[in-house]
PDB file of C-alpha atoms in Angstrom:
ATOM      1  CA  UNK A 441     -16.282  99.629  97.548  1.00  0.00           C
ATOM      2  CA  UNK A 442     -15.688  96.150  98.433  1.00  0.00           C
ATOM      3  CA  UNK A 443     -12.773  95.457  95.794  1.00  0.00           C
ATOM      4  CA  UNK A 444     -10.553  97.927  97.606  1.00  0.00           C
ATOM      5  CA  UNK A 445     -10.717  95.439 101.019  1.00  0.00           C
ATOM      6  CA  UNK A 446      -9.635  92.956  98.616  1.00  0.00           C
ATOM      7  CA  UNK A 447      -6.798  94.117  96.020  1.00  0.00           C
ATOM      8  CA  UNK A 448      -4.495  94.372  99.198  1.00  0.00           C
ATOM      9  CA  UNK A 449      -4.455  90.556  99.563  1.00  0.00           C
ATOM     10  CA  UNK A 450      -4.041  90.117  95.888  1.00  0.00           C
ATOM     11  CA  UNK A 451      -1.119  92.792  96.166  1.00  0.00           C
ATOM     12  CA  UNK A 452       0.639  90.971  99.217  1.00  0.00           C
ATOM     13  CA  UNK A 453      -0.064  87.562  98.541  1.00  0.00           C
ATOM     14  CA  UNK A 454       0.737  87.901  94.911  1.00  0.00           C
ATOM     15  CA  UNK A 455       4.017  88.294  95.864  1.00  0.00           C
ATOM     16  CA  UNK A 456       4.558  86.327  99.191  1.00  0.00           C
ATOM     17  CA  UNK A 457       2.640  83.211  98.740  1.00  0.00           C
ATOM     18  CA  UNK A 458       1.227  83.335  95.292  1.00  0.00           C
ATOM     19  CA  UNK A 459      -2.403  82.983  95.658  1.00  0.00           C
ATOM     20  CA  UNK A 460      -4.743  80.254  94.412  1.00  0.00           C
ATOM     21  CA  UNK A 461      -6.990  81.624  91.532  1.00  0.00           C
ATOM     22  CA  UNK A 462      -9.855  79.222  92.421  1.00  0.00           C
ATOM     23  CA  UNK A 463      -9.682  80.925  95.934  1.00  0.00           C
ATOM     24  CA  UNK A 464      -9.636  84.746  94.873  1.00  0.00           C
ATOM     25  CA  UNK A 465     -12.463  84.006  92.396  1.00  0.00           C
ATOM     26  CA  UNK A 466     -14.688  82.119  95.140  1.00  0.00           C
ATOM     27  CA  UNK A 467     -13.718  85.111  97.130  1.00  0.00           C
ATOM     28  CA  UNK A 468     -14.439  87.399  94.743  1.00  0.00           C
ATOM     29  CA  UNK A 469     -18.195  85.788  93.891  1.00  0.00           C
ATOM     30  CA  UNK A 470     -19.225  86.089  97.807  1.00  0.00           C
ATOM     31  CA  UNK A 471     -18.017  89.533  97.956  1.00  0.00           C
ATOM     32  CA  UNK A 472     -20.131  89.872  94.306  1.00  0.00           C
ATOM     33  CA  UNK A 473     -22.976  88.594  95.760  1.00  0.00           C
ATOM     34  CA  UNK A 474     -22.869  90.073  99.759  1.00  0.00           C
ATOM     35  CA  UNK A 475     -23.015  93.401  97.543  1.00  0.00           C
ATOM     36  CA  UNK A 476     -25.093  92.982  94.960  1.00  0.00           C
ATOM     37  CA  UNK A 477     -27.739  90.997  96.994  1.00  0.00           C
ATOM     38  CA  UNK A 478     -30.446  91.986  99.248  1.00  0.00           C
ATOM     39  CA  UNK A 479     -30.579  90.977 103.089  1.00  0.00           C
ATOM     40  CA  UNK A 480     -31.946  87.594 102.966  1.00  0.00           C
ATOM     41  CA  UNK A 481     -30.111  86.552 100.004  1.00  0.00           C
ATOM     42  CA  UNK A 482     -26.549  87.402 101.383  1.00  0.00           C
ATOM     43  CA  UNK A 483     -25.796  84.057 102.861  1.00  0.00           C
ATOM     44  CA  UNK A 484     -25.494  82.522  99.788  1.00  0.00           C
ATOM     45  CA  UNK A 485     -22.437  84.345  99.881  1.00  0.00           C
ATOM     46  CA  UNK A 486     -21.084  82.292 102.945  1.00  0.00           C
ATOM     47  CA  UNK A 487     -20.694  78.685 100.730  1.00  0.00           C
ATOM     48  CA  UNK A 488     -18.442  80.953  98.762  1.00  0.00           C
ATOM     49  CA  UNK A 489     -16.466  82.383 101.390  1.00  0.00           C
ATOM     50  CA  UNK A 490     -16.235  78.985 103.279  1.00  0.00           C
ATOM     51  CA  UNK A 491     -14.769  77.060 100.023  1.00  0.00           C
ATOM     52  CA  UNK A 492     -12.472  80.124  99.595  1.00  0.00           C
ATOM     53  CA  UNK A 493     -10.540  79.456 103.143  1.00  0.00           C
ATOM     54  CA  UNK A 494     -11.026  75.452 101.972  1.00  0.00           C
ATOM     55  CA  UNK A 495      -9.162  75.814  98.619  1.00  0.00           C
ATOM     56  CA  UNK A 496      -6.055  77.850 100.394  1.00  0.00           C
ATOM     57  CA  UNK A 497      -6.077  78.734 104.033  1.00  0.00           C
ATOM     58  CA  UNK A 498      -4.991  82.422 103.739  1.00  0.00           C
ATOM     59  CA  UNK A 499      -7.896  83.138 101.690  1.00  0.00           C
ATOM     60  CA  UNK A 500      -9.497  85.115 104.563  1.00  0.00           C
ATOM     61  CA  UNK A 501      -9.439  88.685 103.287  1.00  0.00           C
ATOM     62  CA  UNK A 502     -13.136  87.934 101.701  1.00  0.00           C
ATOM     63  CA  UNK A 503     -14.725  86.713 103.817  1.00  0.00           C
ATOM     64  CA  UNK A 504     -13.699  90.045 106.687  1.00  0.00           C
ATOM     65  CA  UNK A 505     -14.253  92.307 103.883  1.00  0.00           C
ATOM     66  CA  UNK A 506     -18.290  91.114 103.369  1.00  0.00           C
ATOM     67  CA  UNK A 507     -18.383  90.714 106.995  1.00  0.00           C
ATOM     68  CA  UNK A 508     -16.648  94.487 107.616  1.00  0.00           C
ATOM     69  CA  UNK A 509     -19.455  95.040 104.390  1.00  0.00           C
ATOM     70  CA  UNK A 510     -22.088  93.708 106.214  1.00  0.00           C
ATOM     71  CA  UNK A 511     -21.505  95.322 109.508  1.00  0.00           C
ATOM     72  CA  UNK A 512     -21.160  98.570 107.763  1.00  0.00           C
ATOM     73  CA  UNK A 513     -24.641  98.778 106.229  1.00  0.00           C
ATOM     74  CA  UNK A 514     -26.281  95.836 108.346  1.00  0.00           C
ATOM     75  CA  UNK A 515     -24.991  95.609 111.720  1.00  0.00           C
ATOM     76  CA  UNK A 516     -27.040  91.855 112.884  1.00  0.00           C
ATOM     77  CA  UNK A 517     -26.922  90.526 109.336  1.00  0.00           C
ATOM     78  CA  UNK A 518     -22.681  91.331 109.347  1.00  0.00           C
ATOM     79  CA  UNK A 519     -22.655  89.964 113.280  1.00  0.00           C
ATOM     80  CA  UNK A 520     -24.335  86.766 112.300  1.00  0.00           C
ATOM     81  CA  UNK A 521     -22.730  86.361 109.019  1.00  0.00           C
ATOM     82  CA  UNK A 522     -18.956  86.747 110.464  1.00  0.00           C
ATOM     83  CA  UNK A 523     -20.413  84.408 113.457  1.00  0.00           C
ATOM     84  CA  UNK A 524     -21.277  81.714 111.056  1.00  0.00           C
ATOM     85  CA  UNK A 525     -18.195  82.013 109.051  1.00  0.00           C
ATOM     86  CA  UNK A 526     -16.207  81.475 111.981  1.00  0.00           C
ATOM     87  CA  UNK A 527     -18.303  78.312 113.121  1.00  0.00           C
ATOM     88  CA  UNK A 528     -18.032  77.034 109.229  1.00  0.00           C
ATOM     89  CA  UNK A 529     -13.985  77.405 109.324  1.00  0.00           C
ATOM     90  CA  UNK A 530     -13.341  76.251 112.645  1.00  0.00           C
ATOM     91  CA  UNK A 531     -15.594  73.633 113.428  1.00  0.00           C
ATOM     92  CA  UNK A 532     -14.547  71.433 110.328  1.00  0.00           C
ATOM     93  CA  UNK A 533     -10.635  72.126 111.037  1.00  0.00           C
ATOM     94  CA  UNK A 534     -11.074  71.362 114.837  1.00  0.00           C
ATOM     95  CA  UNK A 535     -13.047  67.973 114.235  1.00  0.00           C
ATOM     96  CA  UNK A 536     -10.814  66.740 110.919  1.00  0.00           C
ATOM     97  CA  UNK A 537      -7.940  67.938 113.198  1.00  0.00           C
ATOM     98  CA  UNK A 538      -9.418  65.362 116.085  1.00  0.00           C
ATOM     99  CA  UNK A 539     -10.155  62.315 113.658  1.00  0.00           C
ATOM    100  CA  UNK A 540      -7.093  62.471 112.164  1.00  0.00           C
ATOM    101  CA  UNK A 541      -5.473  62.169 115.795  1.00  0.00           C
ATOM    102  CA  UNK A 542      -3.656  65.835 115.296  1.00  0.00           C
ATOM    103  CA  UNK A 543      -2.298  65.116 111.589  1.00  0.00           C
ATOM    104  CA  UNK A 544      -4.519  67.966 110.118  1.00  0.00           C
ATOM    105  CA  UNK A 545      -2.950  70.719 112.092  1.00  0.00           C
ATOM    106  CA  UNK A 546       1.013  69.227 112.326  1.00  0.00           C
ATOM    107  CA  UNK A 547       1.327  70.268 108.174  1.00  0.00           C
ATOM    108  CA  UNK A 548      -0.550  72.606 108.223  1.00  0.00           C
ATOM    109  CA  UNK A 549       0.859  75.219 110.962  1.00  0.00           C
ATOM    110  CA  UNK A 550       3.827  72.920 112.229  1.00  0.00           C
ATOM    111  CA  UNK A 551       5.807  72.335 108.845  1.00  0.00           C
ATOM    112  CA  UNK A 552       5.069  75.484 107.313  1.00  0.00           C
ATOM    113  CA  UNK A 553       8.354  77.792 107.303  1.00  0.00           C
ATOM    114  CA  UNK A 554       6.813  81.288 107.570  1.00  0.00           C
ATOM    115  CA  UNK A 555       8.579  84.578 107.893  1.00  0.00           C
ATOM    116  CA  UNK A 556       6.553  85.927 111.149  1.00  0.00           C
ATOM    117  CA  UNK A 557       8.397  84.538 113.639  1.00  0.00           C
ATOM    118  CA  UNK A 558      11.130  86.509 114.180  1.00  0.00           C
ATOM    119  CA  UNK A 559      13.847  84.045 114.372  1.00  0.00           C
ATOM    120  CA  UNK A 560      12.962  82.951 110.875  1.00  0.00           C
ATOM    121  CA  UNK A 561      12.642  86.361 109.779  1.00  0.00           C
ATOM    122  CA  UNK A 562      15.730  87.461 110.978  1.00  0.00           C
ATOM    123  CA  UNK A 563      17.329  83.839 108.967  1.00  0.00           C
ATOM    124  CA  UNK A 564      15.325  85.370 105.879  1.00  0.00           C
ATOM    125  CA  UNK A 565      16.855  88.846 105.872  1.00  0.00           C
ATOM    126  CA  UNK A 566      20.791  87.240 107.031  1.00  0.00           C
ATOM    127  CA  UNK A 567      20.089  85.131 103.741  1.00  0.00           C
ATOM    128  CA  UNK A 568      18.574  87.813 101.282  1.00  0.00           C
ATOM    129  CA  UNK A 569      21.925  89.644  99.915  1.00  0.00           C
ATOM    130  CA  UNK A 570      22.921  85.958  98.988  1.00  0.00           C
ATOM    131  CA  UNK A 571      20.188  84.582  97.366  1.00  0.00           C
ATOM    132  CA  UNK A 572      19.320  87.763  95.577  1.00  0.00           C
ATOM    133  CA  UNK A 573      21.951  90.137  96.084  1.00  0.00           C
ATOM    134  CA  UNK A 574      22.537  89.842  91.652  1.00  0.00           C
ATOM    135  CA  UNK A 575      19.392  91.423  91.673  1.00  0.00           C
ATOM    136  CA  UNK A 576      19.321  93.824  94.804  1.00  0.00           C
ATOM    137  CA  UNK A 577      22.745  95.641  94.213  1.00  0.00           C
ATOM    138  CA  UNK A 578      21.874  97.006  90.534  1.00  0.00           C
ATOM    139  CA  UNK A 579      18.352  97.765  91.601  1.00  0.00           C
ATOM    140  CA  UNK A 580      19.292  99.604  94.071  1.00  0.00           C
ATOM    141  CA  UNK A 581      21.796 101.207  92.327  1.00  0.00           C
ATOM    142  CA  UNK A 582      19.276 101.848  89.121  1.00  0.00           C
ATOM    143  CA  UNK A 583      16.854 103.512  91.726  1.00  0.00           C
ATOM    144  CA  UNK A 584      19.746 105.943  93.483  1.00  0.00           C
ATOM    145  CA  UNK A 585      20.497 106.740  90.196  1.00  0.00           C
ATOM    146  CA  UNK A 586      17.459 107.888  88.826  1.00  0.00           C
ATOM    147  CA  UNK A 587      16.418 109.170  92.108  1.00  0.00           C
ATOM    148  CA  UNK A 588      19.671 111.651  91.709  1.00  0.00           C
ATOM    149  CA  UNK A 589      18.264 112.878  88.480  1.00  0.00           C
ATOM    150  CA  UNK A 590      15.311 114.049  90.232  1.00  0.00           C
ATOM    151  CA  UNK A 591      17.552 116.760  92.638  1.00  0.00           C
TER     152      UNK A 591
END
């Protein structure tokens, strides 16, 4: 059950922002063990979780999933578990952030040029025909096609 909360990052990611392998497999092993462990062992799971988000910060989608898991079949071990989590990601960003004087932070959410804000977006789509319009207008046309065949 707890693969399915994960093959949607793999799916998105693996095509967006390529994910790090190190980082699904950590994931992977802490939703392994949140599952296959019983209630006092789960939090060996967290070290795995934790180096997950470390090794690339998008690698989040484990750690909710044994968290949702968790709160699911053990309501104060999932409440506790997602409470520590959050302490173990923030609290080391927020103080390297502080002794580095704000040069943690600036590269890691300043520089980066993602497509959710919608001015970028919008830059993103205005661009897309010309970067890949050698591969968009004969796909499309291929799937027209063979969608016409269907009728």
């Amino acid at each position: 059950g707890l693969r399915f909360w994960e093959w949607g990052r793999v799916t998105l990611w693996g095509y967006v922002g390529k994910p790090g392998m190190l980082a699904l497999g950590l994931g992977l092993c802490g939703l392994w063990w949140v599952a296959s462990r019983q209630s006092g062992l789960v939090w060996w799971a967290l070290p795995f979780c934790l180096l997950a988000l470390y090794t690339k910060q998008t690698a989040l989608a484990e750690a909710i999933a044994a968290t949702g898991w968790l709160l699911l079949t053990r309501p104060r071990t999932g409440f506790a578990f997602g409470a520590a989590y959050a302490a173990g990601a923030a609290l080391p960003s927020l103080l390297l952030n502080w002794l580095t004087d704000g040069g943690y932070f600036y590269p890691q959410f300043t520089l980066h040029s993602l497509p959710w804000f919608p001015d970028r977006f919008y830059g993103y789509l205005q661009s897309l025909p010309i970067d890949y319009g050698a591969f968009l207008v004969p796909g499309a046309l291929a799937i027209v096609l063979r969608g016409a065949h269907w009728f």
